[in-house]
Coordinates of N, CA and C in Angstrom, one line a residue:
M158 N 95.0 75.7 95.9 CA 94.5 77.1 95.3 C 94.0 78.0 96.4
T159 N 94.4 79.3 96.6 CA 93.7 80.0 97.4 C 93.0 81.2 96.9
I160 N 92.0 81.4 97.4 CA 90.7 82.2 96.9 C 91.2 83.6 97.2
N161 N 91.3 84.9 96.8 CA 91.1 85.8 97.7 C 89.9 86.6 98.2
A162 N 89.5 86.4 99.4 CA 88.8 86.4 99.9 C 87.9 87.7 99.8
A163 N 88.6 89.0 99.7 CA 87.7 90.0 99.2 C 87.8 90.0 98.1
K164 N 87.8 89.8 97.0 CA 87.7 89.6 95.5 C 86.1 88.8 95.6
L165 N 86.2 87.7 95.9 CA 85.3 86.7 96.0 C 83.7 87.4 96.7
A166 N 84.5 88.1 98.0 CA 83.0 88.8 98.5 C 82.6 90.2 97.4
R167 N 83.4 90.7 96.6 CA 83.3 91.4 95.8 C 82.2 90.7 94.4
V168 N 82.6 90.0 94.1 CA 81.9 89.0 93.0 C 80.4 88.7 93.5
Q169 N 80.2 88.0 94.8 CA 79.4 87.5 95.4 C 78.1 88.9 95.3
G170 N 78.7 89.9 95.9 CA 78.3 91.4 96.4 C 77.7 91.9 94.6
W171 N 78.1 91.8 94.0 CA 77.8 92.2 92.2 C 76.9 91.3 91.5
L172 N 77.0 90.0 92.0 CA 76.1 89.1 91.7 C 74.9 88.4 92.3
G173 N 75.1 88.5 93.2 CA 74.2 88.1 94.5 C 74.2 87.2 95.3
D174 N 73.8 86.3 96.1 CA 73.9 85.2 97.1 C 74.2 83.9 95.5
E175 N 75.5 83.1 96.2 CA 76.1 82.3 95.2 C 74.8 81.1 94.8
H176 N 74.0 81.1 95.9 CA 73.1 79.9 95.7 C 71.7 80.1 95.1
K177 N 71.8 81.7 94.2 CA 70.6 82.0 93.7 C 70.8 81.4 92.1
F178 N 69.9 82.3 91.4 CA 70.2 82.0 89.8 C 70.2 83.5 89.1
G179 N 70.4 83.4 87.9 CA 70.7 84.7 87.1 C 69.8 83.9 85.8
V180 N 69.4 84.7 84.8 CA 69.0 84.6 83.7 C 69.8 85.8 82.8
Y181 N 69.9 84.7 81.6 CA 70.9 85.5 80.6 C 69.6 85.7 79.4
Y182 N 69.8 87.3 79.0 CA 68.9 87.7 77.9 C 69.8 87.7 76.6
G183 N 69.7 87.1 75.6 CA 70.2 87.4 74.3 C 69.3 87.8 73.3
V184 N 68.8 88.6 73.5 CA 67.3 89.1 72.5 C 68.1 90.0 71.1
E185 N 66.8 89.7 70.2 CA 66.9 90.6 69.3 C 66.7 92.0 69.5
T186 N 67.7 92.9 69.0 CA 67.3 94.1 69.4 C 66.5 95.2 68.5
F187 N 66.2 94.6 67.3 CA 65.3 95.5 66.4 C 63.7 95.9 67.2
G188 N 63.3 96.6 67.1 CA 62.0 97.2 67.9 C 61.7 96.7 69.4
W189 N 63.4 96.8 69.9 CA 63.1 96.7 71.6 C 63.2 98.0 71.9
T190 N 62.2 98.5 72.8 CA 62.0 99.4 73.5 C 62.2 99.5 75.4
M191 N 62.0 100.3 75.9 CA 62.1 100.7 77.2 C 60.8 99.8 77.9
D192 N 59.5 99.7 77.1 CA 58.3 98.8 77.3 C 58.7 97.6 77.6
S193 N 59.5 97.1 76.4 CA 59.9 95.5 76.4 C 60.7 95.1 77.4
W194 N 61.5 96.0 77.9 CA 62.3 95.4 79.3 C 61.4 95.4 80.2
L195 N 60.6 96.5 80.4 CA 59.7 96.9 81.8 C 58.9 95.2 81.6
Y196 N 58.1 94.7 80.2 CA 57.5 93.7 80.3 C 58.5 92.5 80.8
E197 N 59.9 92.5 80.3 CA 60.5 91.3 80.8 C 60.4 91.1 82.5
V198 N 60.8 92.5 83.0 CA 60.9 92.4 84.7 C 59.4 91.9 85.2
S199 N 58.4 92.2 84.3 CA 57.2 92.1 84.8 C 56.9 90.8 84.9
K200 N 57.4 89.9 83.9 CA 57.3 88.5 83.8 C 57.5 87.8 85.2
Y201 N 58.4 88.4 86.2 CA 59.1 87.7 87.4 C 58.1 87.9 88.6
N202 N 57.3 87.3 89.6 CA 56.9 87.2 90.4 C 58.0 87.2 91.7
D203 N 57.7 87.4 93.0 CA 58.6 87.3 93.9 C 59.3 86.4 94.2
A204 N 58.2 85.0 93.7 CA 58.6 83.4 94.1 C 59.7 83.1 93.4
N205 N 59.8 83.3 91.8 CA 60.4 83.3 90.8 C 61.8 84.0 90.2
R206 N 61.5 85.2 90.9 CA 62.6 86.5 90.6 C 64.0 85.9 90.3
P207 N 64.7 86.3 89.5 CA 66.4 85.8 89.7 C 67.0 87.0 90.2
D208 N 68.0 87.1 90.6 CA 68.9 87.9 91.4 C 69.5 88.5 90.6
V209 N 69.9 88.1 89.1 CA 70.7 88.8 88.4 C 70.3 88.5 86.8
V210 N 70.4 89.5 86.2 CA 70.4 89.0 84.7 C 71.4 89.7 84.1
Y211 N 72.0 88.8 82.9 CA 72.9 89.0 82.2 C 72.4 89.9 80.7
I212 N 72.5 91.1 80.3 CA 72.1 91.2 79.2 C 73.2 91.3 78.3
K213 N 72.7 90.6 77.0 CA 74.2 90.8 76.0 C 73.9 92.1 75.6
V214 N 75.2 92.7 75.1 CA 75.0 94.1 75.0 C 75.9 93.8 73.5
G215 N 76.6 93.2 73.1 CA 77.0 93.2 71.8 C 77.0 92.1 70.8
G216 N 76.9 92.2 69.7 CA 76.6 90.8 68.9 C 78.1 90.3 68.5
D217 N 78.2 89.2 68.0 CA 78.8 88.2 67.3 C 80.2 88.7 66.4
T218 N 79.7 89.7 65.9 CA 80.6 90.3 64.7 C 81.4 91.5 65.3
L219 N 81.4 92.7 64.5 CA 82.4 93.9 65.2 C 81.7 94.1 66.5
P220 N 81.9 94.3 67.3 CA 81.2 94.5 68.5 C 80.9 96.4 68.6
T221 N 79.8 96.6 68.7 CA 78.8 97.4 68.9 C 78.1 97.3 69.8
E222 N 77.4 98.7 70.6 CA 76.6 98.2 71.9 C 75.1 98.3 71.6
W223 N 74.2 97.3 71.3 CA 73.1 96.8 70.6 C 72.3 97.5 71.1
Y224 N 72.3 98.5 72.3 CA 71.0 99.4 72.7 C 71.2 100.7 72.7
Q225 N 72.4 101.0 71.7 CA 72.4 102.5 71.4 C 72.4 103.2 72.7
G226 N 73.4 103.3 73.6 CA 73.7 103.5 74.4 C 72.7 103.6 75.7
R227 N 71.7 102.9 75.8 CA 70.6 102.6 76.7 C 70.6 101.8 77.6
F228 N 71.9 100.7 77.8 CA 72.4 99.9 78.6 C 71.8 100.6 80.1
R229 N 72.5 101.6 80.3 CA 72.1 102.2 81.6 C 70.7 102.3 82.1
A230 N 70.1 102.7 81.2 CA 68.7 102.7 81.8 C 67.7 101.6 81.7
I231 N 68.5 100.8 80.7 CA 67.7 99.0 80.6 C 68.4 98.5 82.4
R232 N 69.2 98.6 82.6 CA 70.2 98.0 83.8 C 69.3 98.8 84.9
Q233 N 68.5 100.0 85.0 CA 67.9 100.5 86.0 C 66.9 100.0 86.3
I234 N 66.1 99.7 85.2 CA 64.7 99.1 85.0 C 65.1 97.9 86.3
F235 N 65.8 96.7 85.8 CA 66.1 95.6 86.9 C 66.1 96.0 88.0
L236 N 67.4 97.0 88.3 CA 67.7 97.4 89.4 C 66.3 98.0 90.6
N237 N 65.5 98.5 89.5 CA 64.2 98.9 90.4 C 63.4 98.3 90.9
A238 N 63.5 97.2 90.1 CA 62.6 95.6 90.5 C 63.4 94.8 91.5
G239 N 64.7 95.1 92.0 CA 65.2 94.2 92.7 C 66.2 93.3 92.0
I240 N 66.4 93.1 90.9 CA 67.2 92.5 90.0 C 68.6 93.1 89.6
G241 N 69.8 92.6 89.9 CA 70.9 92.8 89.3 C 71.2 93.0 87.8
C242 N 71.7 93.5 87.1 CA 71.9 93.3 85.9 C 73.3 93.6 85.4
A243 N 74.0 92.8 84.8 CA 75.4 92.5 84.5 C 75.5 92.8 82.8
P244 N 76.2 93.2 82.6 CA 76.4 93.4 81.0 C 77.3 92.3 80.1
Y245 N 76.9 91.4 79.2 CA 77.5 90.6 78.7 C 78.0 90.4 77.4
I246 N 79.3 90.2 77.1 CA 79.7 90.3 75.7 C 80.3 88.8 75.2
F247 N 79.8 88.6 73.7 CA 80.5 87.3 73.3 C 82.3 88.1 72.6
A248 N 83.0 87.5 73.7 CA 84.2 88.0 72.9 C 84.9 87.1 71.9
R249 N 84.8 87.8 70.7 CA 85.9 87.0 69.5 C 87.1 87.7 69.4
P250 N 88.0 86.9 69.3 CA 89.6 87.4 68.8 C 89.9 88.8 68.2
A251 N 89.0 88.4 67.0 CA 89.4 89.2 65.7 C 88.7 90.4 66.3
Y252 N 88.1 90.7 67.6 CA 87.5 92.2 67.5 C 87.9 92.6 68.8
W253 N 89.1 91.7 69.5 CA 89.4 92.5 70.8 C 89.4 94.0 70.9
D254 N 90.0 94.4 70.1 CA 90.2 96.1 70.6 C 89.1 96.8 70.6
A255 N 87.7 96.2 69.8 CA 86.5 97.0 70.2 C 85.9 96.1 70.9
N256 N 86.1 95.0 71.5 CA 85.8 94.4 72.8 C 86.2 94.9 73.9
V257 N 87.5 95.5 74.0 CA 87.9 96.2 74.9 C 87.2 97.8 75.1
Q258 N 87.1 98.2 74.4 CA 86.2 99.6 74.6 C 84.8 99.4 74.9
L259 N 84.2 98.3 74.1 CA 82.9 98.2 75.0 C 82.6 97.6 76.3
A260 N 83.6 96.7 76.6 CA 83.6 96.0 78.2 C 84.0 97.1 79.2
S261 N 85.1 97.9 78.4 CA 85.3 99.2 79.7 C 84.5 100.1 79.8
K262 N 83.8 100.6 79.0 CA 82.4 101.3 78.9 C 81.5 100.7 80.0
L263 N 81.1 99.3 79.5 CA 80.0 99.0 80.5 C 80.4 98.3 82.0
A264 N 81.4 98.2 81.7 CA 82.0 97.6 83.0 C 81.7 99.2 84.2
G265 N 82.6 100.2 83.6 CA 82.1 101.4 84.2 C 80.9 101.9 84.8
I266 N 79.9 101.6 83.7 CA 78.4 101.6 84.2 C 78.1 100.6 85.5
A267 N 78.3 99.5 84.9 CA 77.5 98.5 86.0 C 78.4 97.8 87.3
G268 N 79.7 98.4 87.0 CA 80.8 98.0 88.0 C 81.2 96.4 87.7
G269 N 81.1 96.4 86.7 CA 81.7 94.8 85.9 C 81.3 94.1 84.6
I270 N 81.9 93.4 84.3 CA 81.6 92.9 82.9 C 81.6 91.2 82.8
V271 N 80.8 90.6 82.2 CA 81.1 89.5 82.0 C 81.1 89.2 80.2
L272 N 82.5 87.8 80.3 CA 82.8 88.1 79.0 C 82.8 86.2 78.6
D273 N 82.2 86.1 77.6 CA 82.4 84.7 77.0 C 83.6 84.7 76.5
M274 N 84.2 83.7 76.7 CA 85.5 83.6 75.4 C 85.5 82.5 74.9
E275 N 84.8 82.1 75.0 CA 84.2 80.5 74.6 C 85.2 80.1 73.2
E276 N 85.0 81.0 72.2 CA 85.7 80.9 70.9 C 87.6 81.3 71.0
S277 N 87.8 81.8 72.2 CA 89.3 82.3 72.7 C 89.9 81.6 72.8
W278 N 89.4 80.5 73.4 CA 90.3 79.9 73.9 C 91.5 78.9 73.4
T279 N 91.4 78.7 72.0 CA 92.7 78.5 71.1 C 93.9 79.7 71.3
S280 N 93.4 81.2 71.7 CA 94.4 82.2 71.4 C 94.7 82.2 72.6
D281 N 95.7 83.0 73.2 CA 96.2 83.6 74.4 C 95.4 84.6 74.8
T282 N 94.7 84.5 75.9 CA 93.6 85.6 76.1 C 94.3 86.6 77.1
T283 N 95.7 86.3 77.9 CA 96.0 87.3 79.0 C 96.2 88.4 78.3
P284 N 96.8 88.7 77.1 CA 97.0 90.3 76.7 C 95.6 90.8 76.6
F285 N 94.7 90.3 76.2 CA 93.2 90.7 76.2 C 92.6 91.2 77.4
L286 N 93.0 90.1 78.2 CA 92.3 90.5 79.6 C 93.0 91.8 80.4
A287 N 94.5 91.5 79.7 CA 94.7 92.6 80.9 C 94.7 93.8 80.1
Q288 N 94.4 93.7 79.2 CA 94.4 95.3 78.3 C 92.6 95.8 79.0
I289 N 92.0 94.8 79.1 CA 90.4 95.1 79.5 C 90.7 95.9 81.3
R290 N 91.6 95.0 81.8 CA 92.3 95.4 83.2 C 92.5 96.3 83.7
N291 N 93.9 97.1 82.5 CA 94.1 98.3 82.8 C 93.5 99.7 82.6
T292 N 92.5 99.0 81.2 CA 91.4 100.3 81.0 C 90.5 100.5 82.2
I293 N 89.9 99.6 82.8 CA 88.8 99.5 83.6 C 89.0 99.9 85.3
G294 N 90.3 99.3 85.6 CA 91.1 99.3 86.9 C 90.6 97.9 87.4
A295 N 91.2 98.1 89.0 CA 90.9 97.0 89.6 C 89.4 96.7 90.5
D296 N 88.9 97.9 90.1 CA 87.4 97.6 90.8 C 86.4 96.6 90.6
P297 N 86.2 97.3 88.9 CA 84.7 96.5 88.3 C 85.4 94.8 88.1
I298 N 84.4 94.2 88.3 CA 84.4 92.7 88.0 C 84.5 92.0 86.7
I299 N 85.3 91.2 86.6 CA 85.7 90.5 85.0 C 85.2 89.1 85.5
I300 N 84.3 88.6 84.8 CA 84.0 87.4 85.2 C 83.8 86.7 83.4
V301 N 85.1 85.7 83.3 CA 84.9 84.8 82.2 C 84.3 83.9 81.9
T302 N 83.4 83.3 80.9 CA 82.9 82.4 81.0 C 82.9 81.4 79.5
G303 N 82.7 80.8 79.2 CA 82.8 79.5 78.1 C 83.3 78.5 78.2
K304 N 83.8 77.5 77.2 CA 84.2 76.2 76.9 C 83.9 75.5 78.3

């Protein structure tokens, strides 16, 4: 298999050095404030700071942005601390249309999106991914995880 070197470089640039690590936040949203996110950043010192955090931005039911339009500000808190921040969506086939809208919006903010397609492998995901790619264009990164 041939790897597209330019695309691989963009992915590594977006996520950071491939040999370093990221942290996934799947947090309850009730009562979370910007101070809460500042606290999350403050937990890391230079020795154990992750390069990237994945912020789960949509729920496991009908996808709506958990943070009511605050993802850009949350992401900036991490960026200000030198930590990359990528939006993460658990994509369910029953809600693909809503997922496309949410993924497109957040990929435009962050330059990419991480999609957990764990529940989707029994379905043909090609049309779903094509719809997202057609909406966000070629530049944002789409990373698919799962199964």
